[in-house]
XYZ file of C-alpha atoms in Angstrom:
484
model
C -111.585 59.939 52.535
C -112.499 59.927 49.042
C -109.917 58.085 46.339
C -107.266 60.129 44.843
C -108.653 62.642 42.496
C -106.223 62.900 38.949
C -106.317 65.475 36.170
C -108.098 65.233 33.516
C -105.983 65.947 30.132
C -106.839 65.132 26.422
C -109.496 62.588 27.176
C -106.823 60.437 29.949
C -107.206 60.746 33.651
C -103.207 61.358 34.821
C -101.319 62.123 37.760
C -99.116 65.206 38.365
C -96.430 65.099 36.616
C -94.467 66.039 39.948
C -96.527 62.841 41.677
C -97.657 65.277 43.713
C -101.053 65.389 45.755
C -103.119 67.528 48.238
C -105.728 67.049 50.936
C -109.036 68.323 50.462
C -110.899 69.551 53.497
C -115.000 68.785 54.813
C -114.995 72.618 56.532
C -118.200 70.829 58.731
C -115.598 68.651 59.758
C -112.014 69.678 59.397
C -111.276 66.291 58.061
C -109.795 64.887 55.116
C -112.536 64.596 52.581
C -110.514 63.801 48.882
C -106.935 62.857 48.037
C -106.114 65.363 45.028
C -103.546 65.858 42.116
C -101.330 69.012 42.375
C -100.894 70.801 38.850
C -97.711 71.731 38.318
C -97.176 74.738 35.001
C -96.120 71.938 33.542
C -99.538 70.159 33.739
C -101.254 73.103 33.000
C -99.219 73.633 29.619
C -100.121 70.416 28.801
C -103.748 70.835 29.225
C -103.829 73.807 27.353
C -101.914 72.242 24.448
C -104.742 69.151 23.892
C -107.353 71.725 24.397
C -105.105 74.096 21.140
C -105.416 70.915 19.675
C -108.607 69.336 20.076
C -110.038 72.928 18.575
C -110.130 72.801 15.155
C -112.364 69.754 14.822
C -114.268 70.858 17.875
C -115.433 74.276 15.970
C -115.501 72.335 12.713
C -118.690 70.247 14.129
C -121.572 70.643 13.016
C -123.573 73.002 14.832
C -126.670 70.114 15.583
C -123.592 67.876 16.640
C -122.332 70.308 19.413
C -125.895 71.011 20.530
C -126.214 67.084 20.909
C -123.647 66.830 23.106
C -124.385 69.963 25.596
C -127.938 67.854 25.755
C -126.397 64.932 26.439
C -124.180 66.601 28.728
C -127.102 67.866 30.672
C -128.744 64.756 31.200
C -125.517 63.338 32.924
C -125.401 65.974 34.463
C -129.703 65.979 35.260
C -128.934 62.450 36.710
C -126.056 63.154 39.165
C -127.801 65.641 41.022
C -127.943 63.694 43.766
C -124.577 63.284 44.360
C -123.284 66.280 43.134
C -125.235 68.004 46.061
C -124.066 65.473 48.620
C -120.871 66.539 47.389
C -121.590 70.221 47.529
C -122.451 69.840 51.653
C -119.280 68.082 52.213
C -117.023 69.488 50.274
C -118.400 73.030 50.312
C -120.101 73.277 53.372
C -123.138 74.454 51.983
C -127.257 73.421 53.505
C -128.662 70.612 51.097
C -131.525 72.884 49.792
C -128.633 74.736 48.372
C -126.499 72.053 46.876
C -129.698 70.502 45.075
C -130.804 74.060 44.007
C -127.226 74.632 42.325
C -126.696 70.926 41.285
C -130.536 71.073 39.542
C -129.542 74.127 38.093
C -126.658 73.095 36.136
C -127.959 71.317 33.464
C -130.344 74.661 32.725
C -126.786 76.076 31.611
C -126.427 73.552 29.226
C -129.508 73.498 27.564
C -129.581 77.174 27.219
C -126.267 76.884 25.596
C -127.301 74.015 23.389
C -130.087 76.605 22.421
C -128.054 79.276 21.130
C -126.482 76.886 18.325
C -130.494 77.285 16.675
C -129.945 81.277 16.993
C -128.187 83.438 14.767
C -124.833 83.430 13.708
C -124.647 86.927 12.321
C -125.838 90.014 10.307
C -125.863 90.706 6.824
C -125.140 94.100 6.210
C -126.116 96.771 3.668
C -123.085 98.042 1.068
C -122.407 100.665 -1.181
C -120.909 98.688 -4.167
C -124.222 95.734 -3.965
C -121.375 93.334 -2.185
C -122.835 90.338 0.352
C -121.497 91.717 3.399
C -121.786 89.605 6.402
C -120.832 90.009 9.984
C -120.382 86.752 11.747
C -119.215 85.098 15.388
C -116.263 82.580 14.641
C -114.725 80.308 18.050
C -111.498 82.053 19.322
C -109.717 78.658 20.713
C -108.780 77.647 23.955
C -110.653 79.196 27.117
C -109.846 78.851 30.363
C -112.213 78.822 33.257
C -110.657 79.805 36.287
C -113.653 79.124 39.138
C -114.567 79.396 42.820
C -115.360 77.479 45.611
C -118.944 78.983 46.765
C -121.025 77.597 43.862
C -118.168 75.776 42.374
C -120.758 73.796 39.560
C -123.114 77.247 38.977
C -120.199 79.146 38.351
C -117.890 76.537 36.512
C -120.637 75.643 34.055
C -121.468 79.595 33.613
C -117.819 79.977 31.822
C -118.257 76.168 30.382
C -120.851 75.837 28.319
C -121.573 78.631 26.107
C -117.753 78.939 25.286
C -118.002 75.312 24.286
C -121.402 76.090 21.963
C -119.643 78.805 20.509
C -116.570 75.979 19.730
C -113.916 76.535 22.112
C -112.256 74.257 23.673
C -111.792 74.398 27.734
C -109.251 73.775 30.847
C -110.891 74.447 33.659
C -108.936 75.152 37.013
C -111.417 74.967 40.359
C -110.616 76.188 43.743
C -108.286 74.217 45.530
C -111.065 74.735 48.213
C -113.484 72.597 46.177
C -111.371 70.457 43.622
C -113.917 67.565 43.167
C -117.370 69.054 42.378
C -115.551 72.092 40.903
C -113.592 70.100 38.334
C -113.253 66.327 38.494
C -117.054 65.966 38.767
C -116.941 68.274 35.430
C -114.491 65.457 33.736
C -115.992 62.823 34.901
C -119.341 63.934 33.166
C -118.059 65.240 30.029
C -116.488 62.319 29.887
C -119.472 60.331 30.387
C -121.692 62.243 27.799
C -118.926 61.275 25.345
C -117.525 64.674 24.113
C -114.151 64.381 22.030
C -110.555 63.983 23.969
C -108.921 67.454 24.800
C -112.524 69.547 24.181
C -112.707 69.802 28.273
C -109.745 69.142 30.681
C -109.421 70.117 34.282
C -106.072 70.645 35.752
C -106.364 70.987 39.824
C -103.387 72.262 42.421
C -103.298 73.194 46.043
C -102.637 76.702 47.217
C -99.023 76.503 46.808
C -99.206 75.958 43.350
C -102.072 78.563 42.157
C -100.019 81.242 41.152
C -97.798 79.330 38.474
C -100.879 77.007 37.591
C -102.730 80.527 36.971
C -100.615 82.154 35.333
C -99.565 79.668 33.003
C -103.833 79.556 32.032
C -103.598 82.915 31.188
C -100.367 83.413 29.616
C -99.805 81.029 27.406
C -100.194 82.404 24.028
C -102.616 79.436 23.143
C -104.766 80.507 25.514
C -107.216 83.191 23.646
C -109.555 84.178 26.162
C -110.103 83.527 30.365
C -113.632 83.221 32.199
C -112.535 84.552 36.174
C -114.917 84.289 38.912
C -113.155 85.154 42.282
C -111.735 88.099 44.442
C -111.528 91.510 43.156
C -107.523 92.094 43.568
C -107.189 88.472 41.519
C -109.494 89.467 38.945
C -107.597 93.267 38.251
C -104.243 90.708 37.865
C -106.065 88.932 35.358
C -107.968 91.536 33.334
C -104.620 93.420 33.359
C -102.368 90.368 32.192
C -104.880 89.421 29.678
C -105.707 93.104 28.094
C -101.625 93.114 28.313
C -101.576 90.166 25.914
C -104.785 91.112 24.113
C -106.702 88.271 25.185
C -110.702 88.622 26.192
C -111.192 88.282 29.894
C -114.885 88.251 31.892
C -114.275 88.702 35.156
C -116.847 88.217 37.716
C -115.418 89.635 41.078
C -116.862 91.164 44.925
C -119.749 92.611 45.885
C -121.303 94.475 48.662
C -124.716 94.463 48.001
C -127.346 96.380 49.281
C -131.163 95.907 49.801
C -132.890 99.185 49.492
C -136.191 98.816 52.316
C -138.648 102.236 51.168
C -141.426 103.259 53.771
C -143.969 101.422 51.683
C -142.520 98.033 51.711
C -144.336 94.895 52.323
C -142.524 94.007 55.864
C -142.858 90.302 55.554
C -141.734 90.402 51.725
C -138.627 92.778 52.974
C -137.471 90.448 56.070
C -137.847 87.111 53.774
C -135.560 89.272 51.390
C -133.632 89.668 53.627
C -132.695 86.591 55.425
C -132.050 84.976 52.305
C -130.029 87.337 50.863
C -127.781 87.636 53.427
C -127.325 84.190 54.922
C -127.947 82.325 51.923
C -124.432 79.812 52.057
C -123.734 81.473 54.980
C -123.762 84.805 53.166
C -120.942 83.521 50.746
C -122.494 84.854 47.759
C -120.829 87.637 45.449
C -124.038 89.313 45.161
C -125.015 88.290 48.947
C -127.216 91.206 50.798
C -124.232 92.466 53.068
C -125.613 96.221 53.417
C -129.356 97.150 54.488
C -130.758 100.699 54.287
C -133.835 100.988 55.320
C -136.242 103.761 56.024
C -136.948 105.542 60.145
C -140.254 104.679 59.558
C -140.347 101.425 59.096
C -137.099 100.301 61.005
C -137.860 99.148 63.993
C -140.553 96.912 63.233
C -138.417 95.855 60.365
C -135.192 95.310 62.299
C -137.416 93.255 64.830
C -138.794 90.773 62.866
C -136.022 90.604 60.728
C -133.796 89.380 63.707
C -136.073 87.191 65.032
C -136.617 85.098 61.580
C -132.611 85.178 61.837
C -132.081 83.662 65.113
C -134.218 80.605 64.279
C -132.100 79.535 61.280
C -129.699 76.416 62.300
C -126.325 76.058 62.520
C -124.205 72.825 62.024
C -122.705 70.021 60.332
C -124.259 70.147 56.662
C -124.850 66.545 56.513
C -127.426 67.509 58.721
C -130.392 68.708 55.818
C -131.951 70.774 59.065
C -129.009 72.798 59.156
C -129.653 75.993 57.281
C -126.105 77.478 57.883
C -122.776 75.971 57.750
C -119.418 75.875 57.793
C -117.051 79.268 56.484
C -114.953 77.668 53.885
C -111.449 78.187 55.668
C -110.095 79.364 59.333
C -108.573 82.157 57.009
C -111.906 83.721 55.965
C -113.653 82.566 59.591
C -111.158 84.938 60.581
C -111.463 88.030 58.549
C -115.177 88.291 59.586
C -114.669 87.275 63.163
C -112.520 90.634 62.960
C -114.760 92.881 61.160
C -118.077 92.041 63.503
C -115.621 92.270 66.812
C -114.102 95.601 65.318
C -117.859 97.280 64.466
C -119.341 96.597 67.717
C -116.153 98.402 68.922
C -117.142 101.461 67.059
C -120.894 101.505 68.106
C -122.648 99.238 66.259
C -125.176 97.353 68.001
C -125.434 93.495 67.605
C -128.779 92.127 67.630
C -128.211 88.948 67.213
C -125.750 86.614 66.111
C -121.734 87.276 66.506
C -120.957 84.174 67.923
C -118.118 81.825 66.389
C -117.708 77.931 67.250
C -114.420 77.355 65.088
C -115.653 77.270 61.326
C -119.258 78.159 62.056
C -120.235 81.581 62.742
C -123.792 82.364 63.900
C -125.801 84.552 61.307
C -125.459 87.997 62.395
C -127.161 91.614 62.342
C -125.352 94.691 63.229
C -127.403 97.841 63.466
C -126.200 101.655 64.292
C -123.539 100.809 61.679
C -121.493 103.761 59.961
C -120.084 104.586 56.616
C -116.677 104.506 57.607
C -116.530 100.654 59.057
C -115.171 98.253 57.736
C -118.442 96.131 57.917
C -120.083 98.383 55.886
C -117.300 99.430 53.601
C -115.209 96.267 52.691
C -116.492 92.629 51.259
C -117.539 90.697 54.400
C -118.165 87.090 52.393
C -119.918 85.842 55.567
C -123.551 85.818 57.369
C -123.369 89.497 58.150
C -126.360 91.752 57.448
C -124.904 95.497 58.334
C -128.444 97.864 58.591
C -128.390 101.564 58.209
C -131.099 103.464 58.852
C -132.480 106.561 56.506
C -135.115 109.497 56.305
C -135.214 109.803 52.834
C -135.343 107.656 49.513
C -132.284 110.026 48.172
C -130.804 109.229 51.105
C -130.868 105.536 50.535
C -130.164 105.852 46.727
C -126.673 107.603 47.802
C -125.723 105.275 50.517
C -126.614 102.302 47.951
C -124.229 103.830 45.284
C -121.588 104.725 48.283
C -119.471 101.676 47.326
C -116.226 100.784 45.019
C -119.116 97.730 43.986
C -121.535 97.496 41.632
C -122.643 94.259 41.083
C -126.500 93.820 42.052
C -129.255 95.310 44.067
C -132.418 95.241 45.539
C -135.320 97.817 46.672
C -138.428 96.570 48.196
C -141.118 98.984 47.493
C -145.113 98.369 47.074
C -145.129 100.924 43.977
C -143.569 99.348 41.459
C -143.072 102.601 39.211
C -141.120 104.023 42.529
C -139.527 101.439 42.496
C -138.163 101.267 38.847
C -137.333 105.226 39.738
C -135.082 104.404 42.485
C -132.989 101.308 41.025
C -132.209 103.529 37.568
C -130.288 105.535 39.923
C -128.599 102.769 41.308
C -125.262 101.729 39.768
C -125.009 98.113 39.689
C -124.713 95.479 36.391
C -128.091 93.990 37.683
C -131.353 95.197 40.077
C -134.226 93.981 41.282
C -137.734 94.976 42.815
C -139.396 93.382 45.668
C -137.025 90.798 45.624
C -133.090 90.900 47.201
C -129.968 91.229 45.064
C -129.190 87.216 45.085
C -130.973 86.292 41.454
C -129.627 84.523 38.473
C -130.677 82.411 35.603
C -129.179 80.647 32.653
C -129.501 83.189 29.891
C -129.294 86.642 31.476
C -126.309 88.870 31.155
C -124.969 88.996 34.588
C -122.376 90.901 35.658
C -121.580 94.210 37.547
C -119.731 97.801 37.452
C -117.004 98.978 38.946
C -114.880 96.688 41.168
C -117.463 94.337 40.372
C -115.673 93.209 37.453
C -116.019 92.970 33.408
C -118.304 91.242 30.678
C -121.492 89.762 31.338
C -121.381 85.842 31.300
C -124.846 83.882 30.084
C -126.815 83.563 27.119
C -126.207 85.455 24.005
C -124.026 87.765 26.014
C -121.588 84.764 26.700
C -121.728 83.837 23.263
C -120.372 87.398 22.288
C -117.823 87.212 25.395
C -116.445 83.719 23.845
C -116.016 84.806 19.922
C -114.502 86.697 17.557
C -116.621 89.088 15.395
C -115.378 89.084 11.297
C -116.306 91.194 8.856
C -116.986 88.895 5.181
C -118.020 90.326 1.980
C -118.188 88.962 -1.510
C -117.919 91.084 -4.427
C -119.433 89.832 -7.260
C -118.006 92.436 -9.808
C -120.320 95.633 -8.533
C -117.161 97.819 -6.733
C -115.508 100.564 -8.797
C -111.723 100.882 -8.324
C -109.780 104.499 -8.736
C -107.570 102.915 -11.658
């Protein structure tokens, strides 16, 4: 087991202020991994108050200063990678090609945040009485990033570093799933790259302590704005708490994504597409492929090689590099899908391969013959479940895609590429994309979804509006008439 992990509070690493600690969990294994502080509100408020603090100066830098240290930052970052993905497999059960994919592409989010410090900072706008009227982006204060366990350093640094470029100041809570590489990793290198005490502090807790640990981060009236990436039911809490308070929230939430097959598709492209999609991390991926339409005249052939590519992908212990699928994160969510395979195959659908558990590891499955009205196809799976409807028309597949209380990506595989823009215009999701799957993301894009997919686009300039406060400036140099 790892040393004990502490918080991370105005430059100082600390214990709880309670003394108390948690065990963090290897899912391959089921065996203490990491020794871990456990945040108490108190701990939190503290965090939050050398973050109020450390703000001033922080947004006060010069703007070649800040971009300095997100380089710097980066290159820490850059040479960890490493051992970040080590820890990714252990910690978060995920294959290596992922963890060195998601640790590589980490310091991208810096740079591209260092980047918009050389962009502009505003508008000047035209005026009746010959004033200098500006509209500018100012910092807003403290922001907390609230993050998950699936790509705990993707999805950490997405809220991180563009609030910091825009001259916030941070406390970041991780997933009590994934503590270390979701938050003490994140000290440790800020730390490392030098930034000032109190700019970025971590507070982690254990289950039993989320609720007051969260709340506190988005309560407290220093807190100005929250960056959520999680559940759906956590992230209406928080959107409603912080519109309550009038504090900017973007909240990332579910999906149940769907890749759109048409009767022209490339097969091979479409099955590659596929797989990935849906069993990438063991399908635990908010924008994961969970529901397949495709069309009568190309399903069988598509369903067939599609479940053969499937059944070769290995299962195991992550620190094995062969082993393409691993762990569920928690008996909890093994669970849940355990239930919704058993319960579909009770209503008729037909498994064609997978559906096997062995405890924490679940077997990448395809369920075809699926209806509307299961749960598989309804309700966020979170798991290596591909549910595949089949359809005799492209309006058809266009209304099954938009059947769904989620909207957060897409994907249509089509060889006519002007079909294809047709059919994902009429697709409601925050993001689509042709001939590939629904799992895509890079640094600078506004990603985000629609409906129960959440609110606000993280990345890039779209970040950079998420994390500031827009001011209206003029100066009046003598030119506007007054009525007396």
């Amino acid at each position: 087991m790892n040393n004990s992990k502490n918080l991370f509070i105005n430059g100082e690493w600390v214990a709880a202020e309670n003394g108390k600690t948690f065990v963090d969990i290897n899912p391959s294994t089921g065996l203490a991994w990491a020794d871990v502080a456990d945040a108490s509100k108190r701990d939190a408020a503290k965090a939050v108050d050398a973050a109020h603090a450390a703000h001033k100066a922080w947004a006060a830098i010069n703007y070649k200063e800040r971009a300095r240290l997100l380089l710097k930052a980066a290159d820490v970052f850059e040479a960890r990678v490493p051992e970040a993905a080590q820890m990714l497999a252990q910690e978060g059960g995920g294959w290596f090609g992922k963890g060195m994919f998601e640790a590589g592409y980490v310091p991208d989010v810096l740079r591209a945040a260092a980047a918009t410090l050389y962009g502009d900072i505003g508008q000047v706008m035209p005026s009746a009485y010959g004033k200098v009227s500006m509209v500018v982006r100012q910092s807003l204060g403290v922001v907390t990033v609230i993050s998950p366990w699936n790509f705990p350093l993707l999805l950490t640094m997405r809220g991180v570093a563009f609030a910091l470029a825009a001259g916030n100041t941070i406390v970041i809570k991780p997933s009590e799933e994934t503590p270390v590489v979701g938050g003490v990793f994140f000290a440790q290198c800020f730390e490392e790259a030098g930034f000032p005490a109190g700019v970025v502090n971590v507070v982690t807790c254990s289950r039993e302590s989320v609720v007051e640990v969260g709340d506190e981060l988005v309560e407290n009236p220093k807190v100005k704005a929250i960056s959520y990436t999680g559940s759906t039911p956590i992230g209406r809490m928080i959107a409603s708490k912080a519109g309550m308070l009038l504090k900017k929230a973007c909240v990332e939430l579910g999906g149940k994504d769907a890749l759109v097959i048409l009767d022209d598709a490339d097969l091979d492209r479409a099955v590659r597409a596929a797989t990935f999609g849906s069993f990438m991390h063991q399908g635990q991926i908010c924008m994961s492929v969970e529901r397949i339409i495709v069309d009568r005249k190309i399903a069988d052939e598509f369903i067939g090689k599609f479940a053969d590519r499937t059944a070769q992908l290995k299962v195991g212990n992550t620190d094995d590099k062969a082993n393409v699928i691993g762990p569920i994160i928690s008996e909890r969510q093994a669970e849940k899908i355990e239930q919704q395979i058993r319960e579909a195959i009770s209503q008729g659908a037909v498994l064609q391969t997978g559906g096997t558990r062995d405890g924490l590891f679940i077997y990448p499955t395809i369920l075809t013959d699926v209806t509307t009205d299961m749960s598989v196809w309804r309700d966020e799976t979170f798991g290596p479940v591909a549910a595949v409807i089949v359809v005799d028309s492209e309006e058809e597949a266009i209304a099954l895609a938009n059947d769904s209380v989620y909207g957060l990506s897409c994907g249509v595989i089509t060889r006519d590429e002007e079909r294809g823009m047709r059919v994902v215009n009429q697709i409601d999701t925050g993001m689509a994309h042709i001939n590939c799957c629904s799992v895509n993301d890079e640094p600078h894009i506004p990603f985000g979804g629609t409906k129960d997919s959440g609110l606000g686009r993280h990345g890039g300039k779209w970040s950079i509006e998420t994390f500031s406060e827009t001011r209206w400036i003029t100066l009046d140099r003598g030119g506007r008439p007054y009525p007396f």
